[in-house]
Tab-separated table of C-alpha atoms and ligand atoms in Angstrom:
chain	number	residue	atom	x	y	z
A	1	MET	CA	-36.927	10.444	-20.338
A	2	LYS	CA	-33.210	10.379	-20.822
A	3	TYR	CA	-32.852	8.930	-17.346
A	4	LEU	CA	-35.446	6.258	-18.063
A	5	PHE	CA	-33.673	5.291	-21.283
A	6	ARG	CA	-30.316	5.070	-19.539
A	7	SER	CA	-31.580	2.994	-16.669
A	8	THR	CA	-33.404	0.642	-19.046
A	9	LEU	CA	-30.266	0.327	-21.130
A	10	SER	CA	-28.055	-0.432	-18.156
A	11	ALA	CA	-30.585	-2.982	-16.901
A	12	CYS	CA	-30.426	-4.668	-20.331
A	13	LEU	CA	-26.640	-4.518	-20.308
A	14	ALA	CA	-26.500	-6.024	-16.847
A	15	ALA	CA	-28.765	-8.860	-17.957
A	16	ALA	CA	-26.754	-9.340	-21.143
A	17	THR	CA	-23.477	-9.403	-19.228
A	18	PHE	CA	-24.945	-11.950	-16.907
A	19	THR	CA	-26.053	-14.302	-19.666
A	20	VAL	CA	-23.194	-14.036	-22.157
A	21	SER	CA	-20.261	-13.617	-19.787
A	22	ALA	CA	-19.209	-17.256	-20.085
A	23	GLN	CA	-18.742	-17.050	-23.883
A	24	ASP	CA	-17.256	-13.607	-23.642
A	25	ASP	CA	-14.703	-14.576	-21.044
A	26	ALA	CA	-12.110	-15.908	-23.500
A	27	ALA	CA	-12.194	-12.689	-25.534
A	28	LEU	CA	-12.227	-10.566	-22.408
A	29	LEU	CA	-9.293	-12.436	-20.895
A	30	LYS	CA	-7.334	-12.069	-24.121
A	31	LYS	CA	-8.011	-8.349	-24.215
A	32	ALA	CA	-7.132	-7.906	-20.536
A	33	LYS	CA	-3.923	-9.893	-20.897
A	34	LYS	CA	-2.845	-7.720	-23.820
A	35	ILE	CA	-3.541	-4.524	-21.886
A	36	HIS	CA	-1.832	-5.858	-18.758
A	37	ASP	CA	1.277	-6.929	-20.681
A	38	LYS	CA	1.555	-3.616	-22.485
A	39	ALA	CA	0.909	-1.310	-19.518
A	40	PHE	CA	3.794	-0.282	-17.281
A	41	THR	CA	2.569	-1.658	-13.970
A	42	LEU	CA	3.561	-0.170	-10.621
A	43	ASP	CA	2.608	-1.034	-7.040
A	44	THR	CA	3.474	1.765	-4.628
A	45	HIS	CA	3.651	-0.071	-1.321
A	46	ALA	CA	5.165	-3.384	-0.234
A	47	ASP	CA	6.812	-4.211	3.089
A	48	THR	CA	9.205	-6.724	1.520
A	49	PRO	CA	12.317	-5.051	3.045
A	50	MET	CA	11.264	-6.486	6.416
A	51	LEU	CA	11.814	-9.964	4.982
A	52	LEU	CA	15.093	-8.919	3.352
A	53	ALA	CA	16.384	-7.442	6.616
A	54	ARG	CA	15.336	-10.484	8.643
A	55	GLY	CA	17.402	-12.777	6.423
A	56	GLY	CA	16.650	-16.294	5.211
A	57	PHE	CA	14.361	-15.019	2.458
A	58	ASP	CA	15.340	-15.579	-1.180
A	59	ILE	CA	13.743	-12.929	-3.397
A	60	THR	CA	15.042	-14.629	-6.558
A	61	LYS	CA	13.022	-17.772	-5.768
A	62	ASP	CA	9.372	-18.384	-6.607
A	63	ASN	CA	8.151	-18.585	-2.977
A	64	ASP	CA	4.812	-20.099	-2.045
A	65	ALA	CA	2.575	-17.399	-0.576
A	66	ARG	CA	0.516	-19.798	1.538
A	67	THR	CA	3.395	-21.565	3.284
A	68	THR	CA	6.029	-18.807	3.476
A	69	ASN	CA	3.798	-15.816	4.179
A	70	SER	CA	5.719	-13.874	1.512
A	71	LYS	CA	3.745	-12.096	-1.186
A	72	VAL	CA	6.492	-10.567	-3.350
A	73	ASP	CA	9.553	-11.954	-5.143
A	74	TYR	CA	10.977	-11.399	-8.599
A	75	PRO	CA	9.687	-14.586	-10.277
A	76	ARG	CA	6.171	-13.865	-8.987
A	77	MET	CA	6.423	-10.229	-10.128
A	78	VAL	CA	7.221	-11.560	-13.603
A	79	ARG	CA	4.304	-14.017	-13.485
A	80	GLY	CA	1.940	-11.308	-12.267
A	81	GLY	CA	3.146	-8.893	-14.917
A	82	LEU	CA	4.285	-6.323	-12.337
A	83	ASP	CA	7.077	-4.116	-13.688
A	84	ALA	CA	7.846	-1.927	-10.696
A	85	ILE	CA	7.261	-1.740	-6.973
A	86	PHE	CA	8.029	0.558	-4.067
A	87	PHE	CA	9.792	-1.260	-1.244
A	88	ALA	CA	8.937	0.433	2.036
A	89	VAL	CA	11.631	0.848	4.647
A	90	TYR	CA	9.125	0.391	7.448
A	91	LEU	CA	9.474	0.883	11.161
A	92	GLY	CA	6.670	0.417	13.690
A	93	GLN	CA	6.150	3.183	16.213
A	94	GLY	CA	8.515	2.933	19.183
A	95	PRO	CA	9.266	5.129	22.183
A	96	ARG	CA	9.270	8.847	21.392
A	97	THR	CA	12.455	9.529	23.327
A	98	PRO	CA	15.938	10.577	22.137
A	99	GLU	CA	17.068	6.947	22.609
A	100	GLY	CA	13.990	5.622	20.778
A	101	HIS	CA	14.622	7.980	17.853
A	102	GLU	CA	18.294	7.023	17.732
A	103	THR	CA	17.421	3.298	17.648
A	104	ALA	CA	14.824	3.910	14.925
A	105	LYS	CA	17.303	5.816	12.738
A	106	LYS	CA	19.879	3.077	13.139
A	107	ARG	CA	17.359	0.368	12.323
A	108	ALA	CA	16.098	2.257	9.256
A	109	LEU	CA	19.648	2.539	7.913
A	110	GLU	CA	20.128	-1.204	8.476
A	111	ILE	CA	16.991	-1.890	6.412
A	112	PHE	CA	18.265	0.416	3.645
A	113	ASP	CA	21.445	-1.578	3.729
A	114	ALA	CA	19.531	-4.849	3.372
A	115	VAL	CA	17.632	-3.465	0.337
A	116	HIS	CA	20.759	-2.124	-1.358
A	117	THR	CA	22.714	-5.327	-0.688
A	118	SER	CA	19.854	-7.420	-2.032
A	119	LEU	CA	19.682	-5.271	-5.183
A	120	LYS	CA	23.428	-5.635	-5.650
A	121	ASN	CA	23.193	-9.413	-5.305
A	122	THR	CA	20.240	-9.732	-7.676
A	123	SER	CA	21.319	-7.229	-10.335
A	124	SER	CA	20.448	-9.601	-13.166
A	125	MET	CA	16.783	-9.508	-12.079
A	126	ALA	CA	16.152	-6.057	-10.611
A	127	ALA	CA	17.547	-2.542	-10.274
A	128	LEU	CA	16.929	0.575	-8.210
A	129	ALA	CA	14.798	3.281	-9.824
A	130	THR	CA	14.428	6.849	-8.596
A	131	THR	CA	12.461	8.390	-11.489
A	132	PRO	CA	9.709	7.199	-13.836
A	133	GLU	CA	12.161	7.402	-16.742
A	134	GLU	CA	14.649	5.153	-14.954
A	135	ALA	CA	11.928	2.643	-14.119
A	136	ILE	CA	10.749	2.426	-17.710
A	137	LYS	CA	14.328	2.053	-18.921
A	138	ILE	CA	14.901	-0.786	-16.432
A	139	GLY	CA	11.626	-2.372	-17.544
A	140	LYS	CA	12.860	-2.460	-21.136
A	141	THR	CA	15.789	-4.651	-20.084
A	142	GLY	CA	13.339	-7.200	-18.658
A	143	LYS	CA	14.331	-6.449	-15.058
A	144	ARG	CA	12.027	-5.372	-12.233
A	145	ALA	CA	12.316	-1.710	-11.206
A	146	ILE	CA	12.554	-1.193	-7.448
A	147	PHE	CA	11.715	2.171	-5.918
A	148	ILE	CA	12.226	2.946	-2.239
A	149	GLY	CA	9.850	4.659	0.187
A	150	VAL	CA	10.103	5.144	3.942
A	151	GLU	CA	7.093	4.237	6.065
A	152	ASN	CA	6.910	6.207	9.303
A	153	GLY	CA	8.558	9.601	9.743
A	154	TYR	CA	9.510	8.373	13.227
A	155	THR	CA	12.701	7.136	11.543
A	156	ILE	CA	14.064	10.695	11.215
A	157	GLY	CA	13.594	11.561	14.895
A	158	HIS	CA	13.885	15.352	15.078
A	159	ASP	CA	16.692	15.451	12.533
A	160	LEU	CA	15.512	17.031	9.269
A	161	GLY	CA	18.916	16.220	7.775
A	162	MET	CA	17.843	12.562	7.719
A	163	LEU	CA	15.410	13.401	4.924
A	164	GLN	CA	18.301	14.406	2.679
A	165	LYS	CA	20.119	11.231	3.713
A	166	PHE	CA	17.080	9.080	2.885
A	167	TYR	CA	16.670	10.911	-0.441
A	168	ASP	CA	20.309	10.265	-1.310
A	169	LEU	CA	19.770	6.571	-0.493
A	170	GLY	CA	17.024	6.491	-3.136
A	171	THR	CA	13.887	7.337	-1.128
A	172	ARG	CA	11.191	9.028	-3.173
A	173	TYR	CA	8.329	9.100	-0.678
A	174	MET	CA	7.894	9.069	3.063
A	175	THR	CA	4.738	8.101	4.964
A	176	LEU	CA	4.524	10.645	7.771
A	177	CYS	CA	3.419	8.213	10.489
A	178	HIS	CA	2.222	4.663	11.087
A	179	SER	CA	-0.542	3.315	13.322
A	180	SER	CA	0.196	5.658	16.263
A	181	ASN	CA	0.895	9.360	16.630
A	182	ASN	CA	4.540	10.391	16.376
A	183	ASP	CA	6.347	13.697	16.840
A	184	ILE	CA	5.420	14.732	13.278
A	185	CYS	CA	1.653	14.264	13.246
A	186	ASP	CA	-1.503	12.514	14.425
A	187	SER	CA	-2.224	9.040	13.070
A	188	SER	CA	-5.662	7.810	11.938
A	189	THR	CA	-5.565	4.795	14.260
A	190	ASP	CA	-3.981	5.915	17.534
A	191	PRO	CA	-6.302	4.684	20.302
A	192	LYS	CA	-5.401	7.794	22.315
A	193	GLY	CA	-6.853	10.037	19.601
A	194	ALA	CA	-5.523	13.360	18.329
A	195	GLU	CA	-2.553	15.069	19.930
A	196	TYR	CA	-1.851	18.018	17.643
A	197	GLN	CA	-5.116	18.131	15.653
A	198	GLY	CA	-2.953	17.557	12.581
A	199	LEU	CA	0.711	18.294	11.955
A	200	SER	CA	3.010	19.265	14.822
A	201	PRO	CA	5.363	22.249	14.347
A	202	LEU	CA	8.072	19.670	13.508
A	203	GLY	CA	5.651	18.101	11.002
A	204	GLU	CA	5.256	21.447	9.242
A	205	GLN	CA	9.034	21.647	8.880
A	206	VAL	CA	9.087	18.076	7.546
A	207	VAL	CA	6.516	18.899	4.858
A	208	LYS	CA	8.534	21.960	3.762
A	209	GLU	CA	11.778	19.998	3.680
A	210	MET	CA	10.213	17.159	1.685
A	211	ASN	CA	8.892	19.730	-0.829
A	212	ARG	CA	12.363	21.241	-0.990
A	213	LEU	CA	13.993	17.873	-1.674
A	214	GLY	CA	11.421	16.654	-4.172
A	215	MET	CA	10.341	13.775	-1.919
A	216	ILE	CA	6.662	12.803	-2.200
A	217	ILE	CA	4.562	13.140	0.958
A	218	ASP	CA	2.538	10.011	1.686
A	219	VAL	CA	-0.681	10.650	3.629
A	220	SER	CA	-1.633	6.992	4.140
A	221	HIS	CA	-1.982	6.299	7.898
A	222	VAL	CA	-2.307	9.975	8.882
A	223	SER	CA	-5.409	11.314	10.652
A	224	ASP	CA	-7.967	13.318	8.676
A	225	SER	CA	-6.802	16.579	10.282
A	226	THR	CA	-3.161	15.803	9.411
A	227	PHE	CA	-4.287	15.095	5.845
A	228	TYR	CA	-5.897	18.528	5.501
A	229	ASP	CA	-2.870	20.247	7.082
A	230	VAL	CA	-0.573	18.561	4.561
A	231	ILE	CA	-2.827	19.439	1.626
A	232	ARG	CA	-2.855	23.073	2.779
A	233	LEU	CA	0.879	23.284	3.319
A	234	SER	CA	2.381	21.228	0.487
A	235	LYS	CA	3.311	23.193	-2.614
A	236	VAL	CA	3.129	20.059	-4.780
A	237	PRO	CA	0.672	17.136	-5.130
A	238	VAL	CA	0.656	14.476	-2.406
A	239	VAL	CA	-0.224	10.775	-2.473
A	240	ALA	CA	-1.825	8.075	-0.350
A	241	THR	CA	0.368	5.099	-1.284
A	242	HIS	CA	-1.907	2.434	0.241
A	243	SER	CA	-5.458	3.507	1.178
A	244	GLY	CA	-9.051	3.028	0.049
A	245	ALA	CA	-12.421	4.782	-0.019
A	246	LYS	CA	-14.266	5.139	3.293
A	247	ALA	CA	-17.630	5.271	1.503
A	248	ILE	CA	-17.051	1.669	0.369
A	249	CYS	CA	-15.395	0.353	3.540
A	250	ASN	CA	-15.752	2.385	6.699
A	251	HIS	CA	-12.258	2.075	8.187
A	252	PRO	CA	-10.174	4.928	9.661
A	253	ARG	CA	-7.343	4.019	7.248
A	254	ASN	CA	-9.549	4.917	4.270
A	255	LEU	CA	-10.275	8.361	2.818
A	256	THR	CA	-13.650	10.109	3.041
A	257	ASP	CA	-15.263	11.493	-0.100
A	258	ASP	CA	-14.334	14.988	0.999
A	259	MET	CA	-10.687	13.960	1.404
A	260	LEU	CA	-10.720	12.283	-2.014
A	261	LYS	CA	-12.054	15.491	-3.563
A	262	ALA	CA	-9.363	17.544	-1.810
A	263	LEU	CA	-6.703	15.103	-3.001
A	264	ALA	CA	-7.903	15.415	-6.596
A	265	LYS	CA	-7.933	19.206	-6.334
A	266	ASN	CA	-4.353	19.025	-5.080
A	267	GLY	CA	-3.456	16.976	-8.193
A	268	GLY	CA	-2.548	13.956	-6.075
A	269	VAL	CA	-3.376	10.269	-6.283
A	270	VAL	CA	-4.717	7.508	-4.028
A	271	GLN	CA	-3.242	4.050	-4.532
A	272	LEU	CA	-5.631	1.264	-3.584
A	273	ASN	CA	-4.712	-0.898	-0.581
A	274	LEU	CA	-5.603	-4.600	-0.908
A	275	LEU	CA	-5.592	-5.315	2.826
A	276	SER	CA	-8.867	-7.198	3.154
A	277	ASP	CA	-10.101	-5.354	6.268
A	278	TYR	CA	-9.779	-2.022	4.453
A	279	VAL	CA	-11.479	-3.379	1.322
A	280	LYS	CA	-14.568	-4.952	2.890
A	281	THR	CA	-15.831	-5.644	6.382
A	282	ILE	CA	-16.471	-9.371	6.589
A	283	PRO	CA	-17.630	-10.577	10.007
A	284	PRO	CA	-15.860	-13.765	11.108
A	285	SER	CA	-17.900	-16.959	10.946
A	286	ALA	CA	-19.601	-18.195	14.122
A	287	GLU	CA	-17.463	-21.382	13.991
A	288	ARG	CA	-14.246	-19.381	13.858
A	289	GLU	CA	-15.395	-17.116	16.679
A	290	ALA	CA	-16.214	-20.116	18.864
A	291	ALA	CA	-12.870	-21.786	18.105
A	292	MET	CA	-11.017	-18.558	18.952
A	293	LYS	CA	-12.893	-18.272	22.240
A	294	ALA	CA	-11.982	-21.862	23.138
A	295	LEU	CA	-8.330	-21.151	22.341
A	296	TYR	CA	-8.287	-18.061	24.567
A	297	THR	CA	-9.874	-20.031	27.400
A	298	LYS	CA	-7.320	-22.830	26.978
A	299	TYR	CA	-4.417	-20.396	27.422
A	300	ASN	CA	-6.230	-18.172	29.905
A	301	ILE	CA	-5.860	-15.045	27.776
A	302	LYS	CA	-8.350	-12.335	26.777
A	303	ASP	CA	-7.508	-11.926	23.087
A	304	ARG	CA	-4.861	-12.603	20.445
A	305	ARG	CA	-2.520	-10.014	21.857
A	306	GLY	CA	-2.610	-11.954	25.108
A	307	MET	CA	-0.557	-14.629	23.359
A	308	MET	CA	2.473	-12.342	23.458
A	309	THR	CA	2.359	-12.275	27.249
A	310	LEU	CA	2.665	-16.060	27.591
A	311	PRO	CA	5.976	-17.721	28.465
A	312	GLU	CA	7.931	-18.679	25.320
A	313	ALA	CA	7.085	-22.415	25.372
A	314	GLU	CA	3.376	-21.700	25.922
A	315	GLN	CA	3.492	-19.041	23.214
A	316	GLN	CA	4.829	-21.535	20.705
A	317	LYS	CA	2.077	-24.009	21.531
A	318	ALA	CA	-0.573	-21.281	21.272
A	319	ARG	CA	0.818	-20.140	17.924
A	320	ALA	CA	0.741	-23.692	16.560
A	321	ASP	CA	-2.860	-24.064	17.755
A	322	PHE	CA	-3.722	-20.769	16.129
A	323	MET	CA	-2.245	-21.857	12.797
A	324	GLU	CA	-4.289	-25.071	12.970
A	325	LEU	CA	-7.395	-23.016	13.713
A	326	ASN	CA	-6.627	-20.803	10.715
A	327	LYS	CA	-6.426	-23.842	8.484
A	328	LYS	CA	-9.699	-25.240	9.786
A	329	PHE	CA	-11.602	-21.941	9.825
A	330	PRO	CA	-9.779	-19.649	7.414
A	331	VAL	CA	-10.428	-15.911	7.495
A	332	GLN	CA	-12.652	-14.994	4.608
A	333	LEU	CA	-10.928	-12.435	2.403
A	334	ALA	CA	-12.380	-9.671	0.248
A	335	THR	CA	-12.174	-10.205	-3.503
A	336	VAL	CA	-10.876	-8.376	-6.564
A	337	ARG	CA	-14.466	-7.338	-7.289
A	338	ASP	CA	-14.738	-5.755	-3.847
A	339	ALA	CA	-11.450	-3.924	-4.474
A	340	ILE	CA	-12.516	-2.613	-7.860
A	341	ASP	CA	-15.688	-1.278	-6.191
A	342	HIS	CA	-13.328	1.208	-4.491
A	343	ILE	CA	-11.784	2.171	-7.843
A	344	ASP	CA	-15.268	2.573	-9.362
A	345	HIS	CA	-16.350	4.811	-6.505
A	346	MET	CA	-13.228	6.953	-6.616
A	347	VAL	CA	-13.304	7.306	-10.400
A	348	LYS	CA	-16.959	8.330	-10.313
A	349	LEU	CA	-16.219	10.864	-7.583
A	350	ILE	CA	-12.901	12.403	-8.679
A	351	GLY	CA	-12.156	11.072	-12.168
A	352	ILE	CA	-9.690	8.606	-13.639
A	353	ASP	CA	-6.576	10.737	-13.035
A	354	HIS	CA	-6.287	10.222	-9.285
A	355	VAL	CA	-6.280	6.468	-8.596
A	356	GLY	CA	-3.649	3.744	-8.686
A	357	MET	CA	-2.467	0.543	-6.998
A	358	GLY	CA	-0.580	0.050	-3.719
A	359	ALA	CA	-1.466	-3.393	-2.399
A	360	ASP	CA	0.454	-3.416	0.916
A	361	PHE	CA	1.780	-6.894	0.116
A	362	ASP	CA	4.005	-8.273	2.890
A	363	GLY	CA	2.279	-5.772	5.182
A	364	GLY	CA	-1.095	-7.508	5.333
A	365	GLY	CA	-2.367	-6.985	1.768
A	366	ALA	CA	-4.104	-10.075	0.288
A	367	LEU	CA	-7.403	-10.743	-1.434
A	368	ALA	CA	-8.975	-14.136	-2.031
A	369	ASP	CA	-8.195	-13.861	-5.764
A	370	CYS	CA	-5.221	-11.494	-5.637
A	371	PHE	CA	-3.419	-13.193	-2.798
A	372	ASP	CA	0.059	-12.205	-3.879
A	373	VAL	CA	1.809	-10.272	-6.589
A	374	SER	CA	1.557	-13.179	-9.069
A	375	GLN	CA	-2.207	-12.662	-9.357
A	376	TYR	CA	-2.147	-8.983	-10.275
A	377	GLU	CA	-3.574	-9.633	-13.730
A	378	ASN	CA	-6.925	-10.356	-12.053
A	379	MET	CA	-7.208	-6.650	-11.237
A	380	THR	CA	-6.831	-5.712	-14.899
A	381	ILE	CA	-9.336	-8.400	-15.927
A	382	GLU	CA	-11.960	-6.925	-13.596
A	383	LEU	CA	-11.221	-3.394	-14.813
A	384	VAL	CA	-11.721	-4.520	-18.423
A	385	ARG	CA	-14.895	-6.355	-17.402
A	386	ARG	CA	-16.249	-3.087	-15.986
A	387	GLY	CA	-15.531	-1.180	-19.159
A	388	TYR	CA	-12.316	0.659	-18.341
A	389	SER	CA	-10.346	1.501	-21.487
A	390	LYS	CA	-6.709	0.677	-22.171
A	391	LYS	CA	-5.855	4.323	-21.544
A	392	ASP	CA	-7.745	4.345	-18.221
A	393	ILE	CA	-5.999	1.182	-17.089
A	394	GLU	CA	-2.571	2.539	-18.011
A	395	LYS	CA	-3.280	5.610	-15.893
A	396	ILE	CA	-4.295	3.421	-12.938
A	397	TRP	CA	-1.252	1.179	-13.262
A	398	SER	CA	1.381	3.945	-13.271
A	399	GLY	CA	0.423	6.955	-15.375
A	400	ASN	CA	-1.194	8.839	-12.508
A	401	PHE	CA	1.485	8.124	-9.934
A	402	PHE	CA	4.281	8.966	-12.369
A	403	ARG	CA	2.553	12.283	-13.124
A	404	VAL	CA	2.756	13.133	-9.416
A	405	MET	CA	6.377	11.962	-9.172
A	406	LYS	CA	7.330	14.266	-12.014
A	407	ALA	CA	5.398	17.208	-10.535
A	408	VAL	CA	7.075	16.764	-7.144
A	409	GLU	CA	10.502	16.541	-8.763
A	410	LYS	CA	9.812	19.584	-10.932
A	411	GLY	CA	8.412	21.556	-7.998
A	412	LYS	CA	11.399	21.019	-5.744
A	413	THR	CA	13.096	24.099	-4.481
A	414	GLY	CA	16.355	22.347	-3.654
A	415	GLU	CA	18.474	25.424	-3.316
A	416	VAL	CA	16.117	27.290	-0.964
A	417	SER	CA	17.142	26.816	2.633
A	418	LEU	CA	14.556	25.912	5.218
A	419	LYS	CA	14.946	28.914	7.457
B	501	ZN	ZN1	1.149	0.874	6.029
């Protein structure tokens, strides 16, 4: 009976929402705007340092996302009502040799340098934060708070001392691997499959050292078995800084329901990735497919990666053709509604205390209606539309992640030596 009543009621509500939404929109938008402005908003993963390190990118300018391919700068953070962001010092997986590790370390330190120099040069607009308290204090001055994370443990090589160095440079989380296995652990997307069935012996040491330092362990990108190893071994909560729910979009980068439950039990948090392919599987249109095929035939290549093997002049021509093709047959992107379906699922499964936002902007993150950081308010609007309270939304925007940050800091055993 109760069930019947509830389903009838929700059917009525759905119908009502459908018919009155147009009139309600102004009130809803006003409410959402108020909540969004008041909440301390944090995104836990952006690859913006790549642009800073490359040079020629002005983070103080309001860049156009469509023509520059940049999704984050300070004016757009202000427009999108985003108070704080984690800049990821990211390195793709390279050769797992002593030379490869040495090059990776060097490159990571260069990227740190680019971030610190940029912060120094833009100190009227942004400042480095290493704790929630610092971020909130920076926010009160009207500046953007910039946290630092490291994406890919490959950057430390076999040198655990690098973790201390990264921590001292401001790093507060490290993603253990990227799209391939490294010497620390198995990745979720390595075509070769599992190597260690989880963490390697070095990986176990890394987890212990990160616990000791009070550096958050990021389980985005790791394989399922690595995830469970980390959960078992870590003495403090862990996070997935940019991942989604596999039940909503079946991609190896997303977390299964069982993993989400384990993460909640651990006290951790999953921050929703807005990379369209991880949000919703949208098959390309037949027209786009045909145009791609014609382009491959023209350049005598098998797929997009084949472009890289062409001589430079040919490559340039192929790239220009590809950009034209993209304009003519754009990739269809998932929407804010699709993204909030992940939040809905996760909240239903593990509660409101374990979800947040980590869009992966500048690393592929982009939705049709949250294409860059300036459109972040659309996420709050959809949350309000679905009945989330101000308190819920504040937890999603930073409350949950900051709880984990504080727990990891409090749980650190700094003085205890590794051995
Ligand atoms: Zn990533």
